[in-house]
Short mmCIF file of C-alpha atoms in Angstrom, two decimals:
data_model
loop_
_atom_site.label_atom_id
_atom_site.label_comp_id
_atom_site.label_asym_id
_atom_site.label_seq_id
_atom_site.Cartn_x
_atom_site.Cartn_y
_atom_site.Cartn_z
CA MET A 3 96.71 138.46 187.72
CA GLN A 4 98.36 136.94 184.40
CA GLU A 5 101.67 137.22 185.90
CA ASP A 6 100.52 135.47 188.62
CA TYR A 7 100.71 131.38 187.74
CA ILE A 8 99.12 130.21 191.36
CA PHE A 9 96.26 132.84 191.27
CA ARG A 10 95.66 131.96 187.48
CA SER A 11 95.58 127.36 187.52
CA GLY A 12 94.11 127.81 191.14
CA THR A 13 96.36 125.47 192.85
CA VAL A 14 98.62 125.78 195.65
CA ASN A 15 101.26 123.91 196.67
CA PRO A 16 102.69 123.20 200.20
CA THR A 17 104.83 126.45 200.27
CA VAL A 18 102.34 128.47 199.90
CA SER A 19 99.54 130.21 202.15
CA PRO A 20 96.68 128.57 202.53
CA ASN A 21 94.97 132.10 202.57
CA TYR A 22 96.75 132.74 199.32
CA ILE A 23 93.95 133.10 196.81
CA THR A 24 91.51 134.49 199.47
CA ASN A 25 94.15 137.25 200.13
CA LYS A 26 94.79 137.45 196.45
CA TRP A 27 90.83 137.86 195.65
CA GLU A 28 90.46 140.55 197.89
CA GLU A 29 93.55 142.41 196.42
CA ILE A 30 91.63 142.46 193.21
CA SER A 31 88.28 143.36 194.55
CA ASN A 32 89.27 146.29 196.69
CA LYS A 33 91.36 147.43 193.46
CA LEU A 34 88.36 146.97 191.08
CA ASN A 35 86.18 149.01 193.80
CA SER A 36 88.34 151.86 193.95
CA GLN A 37 88.70 152.12 189.79
CA PHE A 38 85.00 151.78 189.71
CA LEU A 39 84.33 154.78 192.70
CA ASP A 40 87.29 156.88 191.20
CA TRP A 41 84.90 156.52 187.74
CA LYS A 42 81.43 157.00 189.56
CA TYR A 43 83.00 160.17 190.80
CA SER A 44 84.44 161.74 187.93
CA THR A 45 81.30 160.83 186.06
CA LYS A 46 79.07 162.83 188.08
CA SER A 47 81.32 165.72 188.74
CA LYS A 48 81.37 165.81 184.48
CA TYR A 49 77.19 165.46 184.94
CA ARG A 50 77.33 168.49 187.43
CA LYS A 51 79.45 170.33 185.18
CA ILE A 52 76.83 169.63 182.28
CA GLN A 53 73.54 171.20 184.34
CA SER A 54 75.44 173.79 186.00
CA HIS A 55 76.00 174.93 182.20
CA CYS A 56 72.77 174.53 181.55
CA THR A 57 71.69 176.42 184.35
CA GLN A 58 73.72 179.73 183.57
CA THR A 59 72.66 182.85 182.00
CA GLY A 60 73.52 184.28 179.05
CA SER A 61 73.79 183.41 175.50
CA GLY A 62 77.46 181.60 175.36
CA PRO A 63 77.87 178.56 173.73
CA PRO A 64 76.14 175.28 174.62
CA SER A 65 78.17 173.05 176.26
CA LYS A 66 80.46 170.51 174.60
CA LEU A 67 80.75 168.06 177.41
CA THR A 68 78.09 165.18 176.94
CA LEU A 69 77.50 161.92 178.70
CA ASN A 70 77.79 158.59 177.04
CA LEU A 71 75.24 155.46 177.34
CA LEU A 72 77.63 153.94 179.97
CA GLU A 73 77.90 156.89 182.11
CA GLU A 74 74.35 157.61 181.88
CA ARG A 75 73.55 153.91 182.96
CA GLY A 76 76.06 154.39 186.26
CA LEU A 77 74.60 157.86 187.31
CA SER A 78 70.89 155.64 187.30
CA VAL A 79 72.35 153.14 189.70
#
């Protein structure tokens, strides 16, 4: 977005497609949604590993994995 002057300034000149801004917003939202889904799945995986470690039998060391506050909030959504 920082490199794209047309999108950053919001000005559309006659040489640019009328749907340029709409297409750019769609592209950005797809990237953002993709990154959010990756984060969500990795957080769920981390949570499952922590839960799995808690249910194991034996006297091993405690798990060093912990969820930060943002990950805990993300799981509650």
